[in-house]
Structures are given as structure tokens and as C-alpha cells.
């Protein structure tokens, strides 16, 4: 039971965007541009960073939904996602992505924990300014979404199967604020 | 020196909004609606929550700029701000605000650390759904901004005097993305 009167039966962030559409609008716009807009990182990689940070923050709703989206987008390489969120190695994870996920993990702890060595390592593996920027902002943004969703105790489906259609929707339609009558 | 090539001499979040205006736009819109839009909490109180969370996250740029904005908005009661960010009691801080600042501090730790007892205490002092929602979202949002600004090592002015004009600008003009030619 959520701490405030959100619409019944609506999970996670969607219930909060319905509770306050004025803040839901820029939050969904941020997610759409950051996870689907132009970036040197693929949408699958960006969803992976979101799922990784949400797993570190123990946020079941965000971890499950963004892992599902990342699996959809990775397609045949979907095993990468489960390796990352359970902290196991995967040979198809590039050195650049490994270094960026390390930076995301630092951001999850605190902004100041990111060191110039962390940045240098990512650059050695080919990361450029935009890779680093997008990684830090995705990790910071999910440090927000995780706290928003769990800090108000919103509905979190337990059955992993419930997240599969969410993953498909996020992989195809993207982030459309639920106030939008088209969704 | 920032970790990525942001415009020189531009501090904190403004340098990042100039580096990537596409994400700067929804971030500034979120700050404007959340800190200046309709709410049972005054803009001074909302800036106080932002400064409190930024102090807990040891983010000098966000703490100093939002404390400066809160002082401007509190006017004659401006001492409240320095008491809150240095963890000293102040008799003019209401019990409701004290309970909401406690919730914000929980959110700064993690979403799941907010308990139903924390919410119940705030309600006993008169907090309603919107007070609680806005408090949690402000605390979550600054858990993002703090990580974004410090995770990329953006320029942080050291002299407290440099934040006074920022505070005045935020108290009067509010949050206008620097890509906007009107600012």
C-alpha cells in the first residue's frame, strides 16, 4: 500500500505520474531523451546502466522493468543483462561498457566517489565525453527514480513475468507519460 | 577541472545544461514545476529541503546555491536555513517541516529507508499527501542533481559570496534553462 493516495493497481512510477502529471511530464521527457535520444550508447546499453544502478539501489520495480527493456533491446545477447545485475562476468560485455558500468556504480554511491582514474580507464577503452556524460546522468537519474518509487512505497509487482510486457512496451513505444491519452 | 569538456567558467548544473541542452530542458522544467509550481509547501520551504539533502550529500554547489535561494525567500526568517544545513535546532521551524526534513533525510539514504512511522509522524503534524509527495520527490531529485554535478566534477565556486547573486536569481526568475536566449 503506497504512502499516498495514488491510483489503485497502477505500479511504480506510472502511479506517481498520474498522481502529479505536472512533474510526471518532465520526468518522462527526461527518460525518453536520455534513454532513447541520440547517444553513442545504444538504447540496450543505456537500459543496462539503468537496471544496474536500480539493482544496486535494491529497487525491484525499476530493476525489473529496465532489465526487461534491456533484454528486449539486446535480443540474442540478452544474457548480458542477467550477468550484469547479478554481478557475474559475461564475455560479450565490452571493456568500455564494463568501465562505464563501474562509473555508474560509483555514482550510485555518491557523486564525489567518481575519480579521475575511473574516467581515465573508460577513456582508455574508447569512451568519449558523451559516453561519460550519459552514463553519469543515467546513474544519477535512476538514483532519483529508485528513491521516488520506493520512498513512497508504490506498487511493485513480484512476479517477474509481469515485467515482460513492460519491457516490450519500453523497448518499442519508449517513455510516454501516462497522462498522454495515446497510451 | 570537469571530467568532460563543458564551457569554461560556467559552474555546476548550468555547464551541463549547456553541454547537453536536450537533457537540460526537462531537468530545468522539473526544477521549476517542483520548486516553484503549485504546492502546499512554500518555495522557501522547498528550497530548504533541496539545500538539506544537498548538505547531506556533501554537494557544495547545490547546497550553497539552494541555501542562498532559500535565505532570499525566507527573508527575515533566513536563519532557519543555516540552522537546518548545520543540523542545529531553530524555534521557528514548524513540527511539520521538521518531520518532512526527516523524511527527506531518509530518502537521501535510500527509498526503502522511509518507514510508515516517518509518514505517520508527518501526518500527525498536519502533512497531507501533497506535502509528502513533494518532499520525497524534491529529496530524490536532489539525490540526482548532486550526483550529476559532482560525478562529472563540474566547477564549484568556493567563496560563499558568489552564491548570493545565484540565490537572488533563483528566488526571482526561477529555473530557466541556459539554452533559453532570455537568460
GROMACS .gro file of C-alpha atoms in nm:
model
  366
    1UNK     CA    1   0.000   0.000   0.000
    2UNK     CA    2   0.154   0.328  -0.111
    3UNK     CA    3   0.208   0.605   0.146
    4UNK     CA    4  -0.010   0.848  -0.054
    5UNK     CA    5  -0.338   0.806  -0.246
    6UNK     CA    6  -0.215   0.703  -0.591
    7UNK     CA    7  -0.449   0.524  -0.838
    8UNK     CA    8  -0.505   0.166  -0.723
    9UNK     CA    9  -0.343  -0.120  -0.916
   10UNK     CA   10  -0.106   0.107  -1.110
   11UNK     CA   11   0.259   0.014  -1.044
   12UNK     CA   12   0.568   0.224  -0.968
   13UNK     CA   13   0.642   0.550  -1.146
   14UNK     CA   14   0.321   0.538  -1.353
   15UNK     CA   15   0.109   0.576  -1.039
   16UNK     CA   16   0.315   0.881  -0.938
   17UNK     CA   17   0.289   1.042  -1.282
   18UNK     CA   18  -0.088   1.000  -1.256
   19UNK     CA   19  -0.087   1.145  -0.902
   20UNK     CA   20   0.103   1.453  -1.020
   21UNK     CA   21   0.110   1.487  -1.400
   22UNK     CA   22   0.289   1.826  -1.380
   23UNK     CA   23   0.605   1.658  -1.252
   24UNK     CA   24   0.537   1.335  -1.444
   25UNK     CA   25   0.571   1.523  -1.774
   26UNK     CA   26   0.935   1.641  -1.739
   27UNK     CA   27   1.030   1.310  -1.572
   28UNK     CA   28   0.904   1.108  -1.871
   29UNK     CA   29   1.061   1.357  -2.115
   30UNK     CA   30   1.394   1.318  -1.935
   31UNK     CA   31   1.373   0.937  -1.954
   32UNK     CA   32   1.283   0.947  -2.324
   33UNK     CA   33   1.563   1.182  -2.433
   34UNK     CA   34   1.822   1.022  -2.206
   35UNK     CA   35   1.742   0.656  -2.285
   36UNK     CA   36   1.617   0.685  -2.645
   37UNK     CA   37   1.755   1.013  -2.786
   38UNK     CA   38   2.084   1.044  -2.978
   39UNK     CA   39   2.379   0.894  -2.785
   40UNK     CA   40   2.696   0.696  -2.860
   41UNK     CA   41   2.544   0.430  -2.629
   42UNK     CA   42   2.270   0.205  -2.770
   43UNK     CA   43   1.927   0.204  -2.601
   44UNK     CA   44   2.008  -0.154  -2.485
   45UNK     CA   45   2.329  -0.031  -2.315
   46UNK     CA   46   2.153   0.266  -2.157
   47UNK     CA   47   1.876   0.044  -2.018
   48UNK     CA   48   2.150  -0.184  -1.883
   49UNK     CA   49   2.304   0.107  -1.689
   50UNK     CA   50   1.955   0.192  -1.553
   51UNK     CA   51   1.896  -0.170  -1.446
   52UNK     CA   52   2.245  -0.196  -1.290
   53UNK     CA   53   2.201   0.116  -1.073
   54UNK     CA   54   1.846   0.009  -0.977
   55UNK     CA   55   1.981  -0.332  -0.871
   56UNK     CA   56   2.249  -0.162  -0.657
   57UNK     CA   57   1.972   0.050  -0.500
   58UNK     CA   58   1.764  -0.264  -0.441
   59UNK     CA   59   1.470  -0.107  -0.629
   60UNK     CA   60   1.276  -0.410  -0.753
   61UNK     CA   61   1.032  -0.216  -0.973
   62UNK     CA   62   1.293  -0.013  -1.166
   63UNK     CA   63   1.543  -0.300  -1.181
   64UNK     CA   64   1.287  -0.546  -1.316
   65UNK     CA   65   1.128  -0.312  -1.570
   66UNK     CA   66   1.455  -0.174  -1.710
   67UNK     CA   67   1.621  -0.518  -1.713
   68UNK     CA   68   1.318  -0.639  -1.914
   69UNK     CA   69   1.356  -0.346  -2.155
   70UNK     CA   70   1.731  -0.411  -2.190
   71UNK     CA   71   1.672  -0.784  -2.260
   72UNK     CA   72   1.424  -0.693  -2.535
   73UNK     CA   73   1.669  -0.449  -2.690
   74UNK     CA   74   1.976  -0.678  -2.663
   75UNK     CA   75   1.783  -0.959  -2.837
   76UNK     CA   76   2.012  -1.260  -2.879
   77UNK     CA   77   2.266  -1.109  -2.638
   78UNK     CA   78   2.006  -1.075  -2.363
   79UNK     CA   79   2.210  -1.288  -2.120
   80UNK     CA   80   2.439  -0.988  -2.070
   81UNK     CA   81   2.162  -0.824  -1.865
   82UNK     CA   82   2.127  -1.104  -1.609
   83UNK     CA   83   2.506  -1.128  -1.575
   84UNK     CA   84   2.536  -0.756  -1.501
   85UNK     CA   85   2.250  -0.732  -1.249
   86UNK     CA   86   2.378  -1.039  -1.062
   87UNK     CA   87   2.739  -0.924  -1.082
   88UNK     CA   88   2.870  -1.213  -1.297
   89UNK     CA   89   3.117  -1.171  -1.587
   90UNK     CA   90   2.998  -1.200  -1.948
   91UNK     CA   91   3.243  -1.232  -2.236
   92UNK     CA   92   3.028  -1.023  -2.471
   93UNK     CA   93   3.033  -0.723  -2.239
   94UNK     CA   94   3.289  -0.484  -2.389
   95UNK     CA   95   3.571  -0.334  -2.183
   96UNK     CA   96   3.422   0.010  -2.249
   97UNK     CA   97   3.082  -0.094  -2.108
   98UNK     CA   98   3.249  -0.260  -1.810
   99UNK     CA   99   3.434   0.066  -1.732
  100UNK     CA  100   3.115   0.272  -1.776
  101UNK     CA  101   2.916   0.038  -1.551
  102UNK     CA  102   3.192   0.081  -1.292
  103UNK     CA  103   3.147   0.461  -1.312
  104UNK     CA  104   2.767   0.417  -1.280
  105UNK     CA  105   2.825   0.212  -0.965
  106UNK     CA  106   3.040   0.491  -0.823
  107UNK     CA  107   2.768   0.749  -0.899
  108UNK     CA  108   2.517   0.525  -0.719
  109UNK     CA  109   2.733   0.558  -0.404
  110UNK     CA  110   2.787   0.935  -0.438
  111UNK     CA  111   2.890   1.191  -0.698
  112UNK     CA  112   3.223   1.258  -0.529
  113UNK     CA  113   3.326   0.891  -0.535
  114UNK     CA  114   3.388   0.911  -0.913
  115UNK     CA  115   3.765   0.954  -0.956
  116UNK     CA  116   3.976   1.080  -1.244
  117UNK     CA  117   4.122   0.725  -1.261
  118UNK     CA  118   3.771   0.585  -1.323
  119UNK     CA  119   3.726   0.834  -1.608
  120UNK     CA  120   4.075   0.766  -1.745
  121UNK     CA  121   4.011   0.392  -1.756
  122UNK     CA  122   3.688   0.440  -1.952
  123UNK     CA  123   3.869   0.670  -2.198
  124UNK     CA  124   4.143   0.407  -2.249
  125UNK     CA  125   3.871   0.169  -2.367
  126UNK     CA  126   3.729   0.423  -2.610
  127UNK     CA  127   3.473   0.618  -2.406
  128UNK     CA  128   3.433   0.981  -2.514
  129UNK     CA  129   3.273   1.279  -2.341
  130UNK     CA  130   2.920   1.185  -2.442
  131UNK     CA  131   2.954   0.823  -2.324
  132UNK     CA  132   3.076   0.951  -1.986
  133UNK     CA  133   2.812   1.224  -1.962
  134UNK     CA  134   2.525   0.992  -2.047
  135UNK     CA  135   2.649   0.723  -1.808
  136UNK     CA  136   2.672   0.965  -1.515
  137UNK     CA  137   2.333   1.124  -1.589
  138UNK     CA  138   2.158   0.785  -1.629
  139UNK     CA  139   2.309   0.666  -1.298
  140UNK     CA  140   2.208   0.993  -1.127
  141UNK     CA  141   1.858   0.982  -1.278
  142UNK     CA  142   1.795   0.629  -1.152
  143UNK     CA  143   1.927   0.728  -0.810
  144UNK     CA  144   1.627   0.965  -0.827
  145UNK     CA  145   1.364   0.729  -0.975
  146UNK     CA  146   1.458   0.449  -0.731
  147UNK     CA  147   1.413   0.682  -0.432
  148UNK     CA  148   1.088   0.833  -0.568
  149UNK     CA  149   0.926   0.493  -0.632
  150UNK     CA  150   1.041   0.322  -0.309
  151UNK     CA  151   1.029   0.632  -0.085
  152UNK     CA  152   0.651   0.646  -0.143
  153UNK     CA  153   0.613   0.265  -0.129
  154UNK     CA  154   0.441   0.239  -0.468
  155UNK     CA  155   0.301  -0.090  -0.600
  156UNK     CA  156   0.579  -0.333  -0.701
  157UNK     CA  157   0.468  -0.648  -0.886
  158UNK     CA  158   0.653  -0.954  -0.751
  159UNK     CA  159   0.607  -1.196  -1.043
  160UNK     CA  160   0.894  -1.143  -1.294
  161UNK     CA  161   0.652  -1.232  -1.577
  162UNK     CA  162   0.458  -0.912  -1.512
  163UNK     CA  163   0.761  -0.711  -1.624
  164UNK     CA  164   0.789  -0.876  -1.967
  165UNK     CA  165   0.510  -0.672  -2.131
  166UNK     CA  166   0.652  -0.357  -1.964
  167UNK     CA  167   0.992  -0.439  -2.117
  168UNK     CA  168   0.835  -0.486  -2.462
  169UNK     CA  169   0.644  -0.158  -2.430
  170UNK     CA  170   0.954   0.036  -2.318
  171UNK     CA  171   1.159  -0.122  -2.599
  172UNK     CA  172   0.907  -0.022  -2.868
  173UNK     CA  173   0.698   0.278  -2.756
  174UNK     CA  174   0.954   0.423  -2.513
  175UNK     CA  175   0.865   0.665  -2.235
  176UNK     CA  176   0.524   0.822  -2.280
  177UNK     CA  177   0.375   0.997  -1.980
  178UNK     CA  178   0.054   0.817  -1.873
  179UNK     CA  179  -0.133   1.150  -1.884
  180UNK     CA  180  -0.099   1.121  -2.260
  181UNK     CA  181  -0.430   0.988  -2.398
  182UNK     CA  182  -0.242   0.793  -2.669
  183UNK     CA  183  -0.118   0.543  -2.416
  184UNK     CA  184   3.860   2.082  -1.395
  185UNK     CA  185   3.547   1.895  -1.507
  186UNK     CA  186   3.581   1.539  -1.639
  187UNK     CA  187   3.423   1.636  -1.974
  188UNK     CA  188   3.455   1.943  -2.199
  189UNK     CA  189   3.191   2.174  -2.057
  190UNK     CA  190   3.203   2.552  -2.122
  191UNK     CA  191   3.484   2.707  -1.919
  192UNK     CA  192   3.399   2.925  -1.619
  193UNK     CA  193   3.035   2.811  -1.603
  194UNK     CA  194   2.953   2.649  -1.267
  195UNK     CA  195   2.763   2.332  -1.176
  196UNK     CA  196   2.442   2.230  -1.347
  197UNK     CA  197   2.446   2.527  -1.588
  198UNK     CA  198   2.763   2.396  -1.754
  199UNK     CA  199   2.596   2.055  -1.800
  200UNK     CA  200   2.277   2.204  -1.944
  201UNK     CA  201   2.495   2.388  -2.195
  202UNK     CA  202   2.689   2.069  -2.273
  203UNK     CA  203   2.367   1.880  -2.345
  204UNK     CA  204   2.064   2.112  -2.381
  205UNK     CA  205   1.834   1.819  -2.475
  206UNK     CA  206   1.857   1.682  -2.121
  207UNK     CA  207   1.899   2.028  -1.965
  208UNK     CA  208   1.550   2.125  -2.083
  209UNK     CA  209   1.347   1.861  -1.890
  210UNK     CA  210   1.581   1.896  -1.590
  211UNK     CA  211   1.515   2.271  -1.563
  212UNK     CA  212   1.142   2.217  -1.626
  213UNK     CA  213   1.134   1.962  -1.344
  214UNK     CA  214   1.311   2.203  -1.106
  215UNK     CA  215   1.074   2.486  -1.198
  216UNK     CA  216   0.748   2.292  -1.153
  217UNK     CA  217   0.870   2.111  -0.841
  218UNK     CA  218   1.021   2.412  -0.660
  219UNK     CA  219   0.800   2.695  -0.790
  220UNK     CA  220   0.477   2.534  -0.914
  221UNK     CA  221   0.162   2.490  -0.702
  222UNK     CA  222   0.236   2.307  -0.372
  223UNK     CA  223   0.123   2.322  -0.009
  224UNK     CA  224   0.491   2.392   0.068
  225UNK     CA  225   0.623   2.745   0.009
  226UNK     CA  226   0.913   2.795  -0.236
  227UNK     CA  227   1.130   2.885   0.069
  228UNK     CA  228   1.044   2.551   0.234
  229UNK     CA  229   1.105   2.356  -0.088
  230UNK     CA  230   1.445   2.522  -0.138
  231UNK     CA  231   1.522   2.434   0.225
  232UNK     CA  232   1.456   2.063   0.155
  233UNK     CA  233   1.682   2.088  -0.153
  234UNK     CA  234   1.961   2.252   0.049
  235UNK     CA  235   1.922   1.998   0.334
  236UNK     CA  236   1.957   1.696   0.102
  237UNK     CA  237   2.248   1.859  -0.083
  238UNK     CA  238   2.423   1.920   0.251
  239UNK     CA  239   2.375   1.554   0.346
  240UNK     CA  240   2.523   1.457   0.007
  241UNK     CA  241   2.814   1.697   0.066
  242UNK     CA  242   2.740   1.871  -0.267
  243UNK     CA  243   2.883   2.219  -0.216
  244UNK     CA  244   2.745   2.370  -0.537
  245UNK     CA  245   2.382   2.259  -0.487
  246UNK     CA  246   2.386   2.316  -0.112
  247UNK     CA  247   2.526   2.669  -0.144
  248UNK     CA  248   2.301   2.779  -0.432
  249UNK     CA  249   1.976   2.639  -0.289
  250UNK     CA  250   2.059   2.761   0.064
  251UNK     CA  251   2.111   3.106  -0.090
  252UNK     CA  252   1.774   3.082  -0.271
  253UNK     CA  253   1.602   2.966   0.049
  254UNK     CA  254   1.753   3.255   0.253
  255UNK     CA  255   1.625   3.503  -0.006
  256UNK     CA  256   1.277   3.351   0.005
  257UNK     CA  257   1.259   3.322   0.386
  258UNK     CA  258   1.356   3.688   0.421
  259UNK     CA  259   1.357   3.781   0.791
  260UNK     CA  260   1.345   3.413   0.891
  261UNK     CA  261   1.658   3.333   0.689
  262UNK     CA  262   1.841   3.197   0.995
  263UNK     CA  263   1.627   2.882   0.967
  264UNK     CA  264   1.833   2.782   0.664
  265UNK     CA  265   2.171   2.789   0.836
  266UNK     CA  266   2.029   2.600   1.135
  267UNK     CA  267   1.892   2.324   0.912
  268UNK     CA  268   2.204   2.276   0.697
  269UNK     CA  269   2.429   2.268   1.005
  270UNK     CA  270   2.188   2.044   1.198
  271UNK     CA  271   2.103   2.293   1.475
  272UNK     CA  272   1.751   2.345   1.616
  273UNK     CA  273   1.552   2.658   1.529
  274UNK     CA  274   1.237   2.753   1.715
  275UNK     CA  275   1.066   2.893   1.407
  276UNK     CA  276   1.094   2.563   1.220
  277UNK     CA  277   0.747   2.406   1.243
  278UNK     CA  278   0.695   2.049   1.362
  279UNK     CA  279   0.555   1.966   1.019
  280UNK     CA  280   0.869   2.092   0.844
  281UNK     CA  281   1.088   1.909   1.094
  282UNK     CA  282   0.906   1.582   1.018
  283UNK     CA  283   0.927   1.644   0.640
  284UNK     CA  284   1.301   1.721   0.662
  285UNK     CA  285   1.340   1.394   0.850
  286UNK     CA  286   1.167   1.211   0.561
  287UNK     CA  287   1.391   1.393   0.311
  288UNK     CA  288   1.696   1.273   0.507
  289UNK     CA  289   1.566   0.916   0.487
  290UNK     CA  290   1.518   0.948   0.110
  291UNK     CA  291   1.877   1.074   0.082
  292UNK     CA  292   1.990   0.742   0.235
  293UNK     CA  293   1.763   0.522   0.023
  294UNK     CA  294   1.400   0.500  -0.086
  295UNK     CA  295   1.335   0.194   0.124
  296UNK     CA  296   1.454   0.359   0.445
  297UNK     CA  297   1.135   0.572   0.460
  298UNK     CA  298   0.904   0.397   0.708
  299UNK     CA  299   0.530   0.418   0.765
  300UNK     CA  300   0.616   0.563   1.110
  301UNK     CA  301   0.803   0.851   0.940
  302UNK     CA  302   0.496   0.921   0.726
  303UNK     CA  303   0.259   0.886   1.023
  304UNK     CA  304   0.460   1.138   1.226
  305UNK     CA  305   0.445   1.394   0.944
  306UNK     CA  306   0.068   1.342   0.912
  307UNK     CA  307   0.023   1.397   1.288
  308UNK     CA  308   0.178   1.741   1.239
  309UNK     CA  309  -0.057   1.825   0.952
  310UNK     CA  310   0.126   1.695   0.642
  311UNK     CA  311  -0.106   1.579   0.366
  312UNK     CA  312  -0.043   1.369   0.055
  313UNK     CA  313   0.095   1.655  -0.150
  314UNK     CA  314   0.337   1.769   0.125
  315UNK     CA  315   0.469   1.413   0.148
  316UNK     CA  316   0.485   1.364  -0.231
  317UNK     CA  317   0.667   1.689  -0.292
  318UNK     CA  318   0.913   1.627  -0.008
  319UNK     CA  319   1.005   1.281  -0.138
  320UNK     CA  320   1.036   1.398  -0.499
  321UNK     CA  321   1.249   1.702  -0.404
  322UNK     CA  322   1.479   1.479  -0.196
  323UNK     CA  323   1.501   1.223  -0.479
  324UNK     CA  324   1.560   1.496  -0.740
  325UNK     CA  325   1.849   1.644  -0.544
  326UNK     CA  326   1.994   1.296  -0.495
  327UNK     CA  327   2.013   1.313  -0.876
  328UNK     CA  328   2.139   1.671  -0.923
  329UNK     CA  329   2.407   1.626  -0.653
  330UNK     CA  330   2.540   1.312  -0.826
  331UNK     CA  331   2.524   1.470  -1.174
  332UNK     CA  332   2.714   1.785  -1.072
  333UNK     CA  333   2.980   1.613  -0.856
  334UNK     CA  334   3.006   1.291  -1.061
  335UNK     CA  335   3.136   1.500  -1.352
  336UNK     CA  336   3.345   1.727  -1.126
  337UNK     CA  337   3.187   2.050  -1.253
  338UNK     CA  338   3.311   2.392  -1.144
  339UNK     CA  339   3.219   2.469  -0.781
  340UNK     CA  340   3.283   2.826  -0.662
  341UNK     CA  341   3.440   2.823  -0.313
  342UNK     CA  342   3.359   3.180  -0.200
  343UNK     CA  343   3.011   3.183  -0.036
  344UNK     CA  344   2.960   3.537  -0.171
  345UNK     CA  345   2.948   3.400  -0.527
  346UNK     CA  346   2.626   3.217  -0.441
  347UNK     CA  347   2.436   3.529  -0.329
  348UNK     CA  348   2.351   3.652  -0.681
  349UNK     CA  349   2.258   3.292  -0.775
  350UNK     CA  350   2.020   3.281  -0.477
  351UNK     CA  351   1.863   3.613  -0.579
  352UNK     CA  352   1.822   3.494  -0.938
  353UNK     CA  353   1.666   3.162  -0.833
  354UNK     CA  354   1.434   3.345  -0.590
  355UNK     CA  355   1.308   3.585  -0.856
  356UNK     CA  356   1.349   3.437  -1.206
  357UNK     CA  357   1.339   3.070  -1.101
  358UNK     CA  358   1.473   2.787  -1.314
  359UNK     CA  359   1.528   2.888  -1.674
  360UNK     CA  360   1.739   2.657  -1.887
  361UNK     CA  361   2.057   2.841  -2.001
  362UNK     CA  362   1.979   2.744  -2.360
  363UNK     CA  363   1.692   2.992  -2.336
  364UNK     CA  364   1.804   3.318  -2.502
  365UNK     CA  365   1.602   3.520  -2.247
  366UNK     CA  366   1.853   3.445  -1.976
   0.00000   0.00000   0.00000
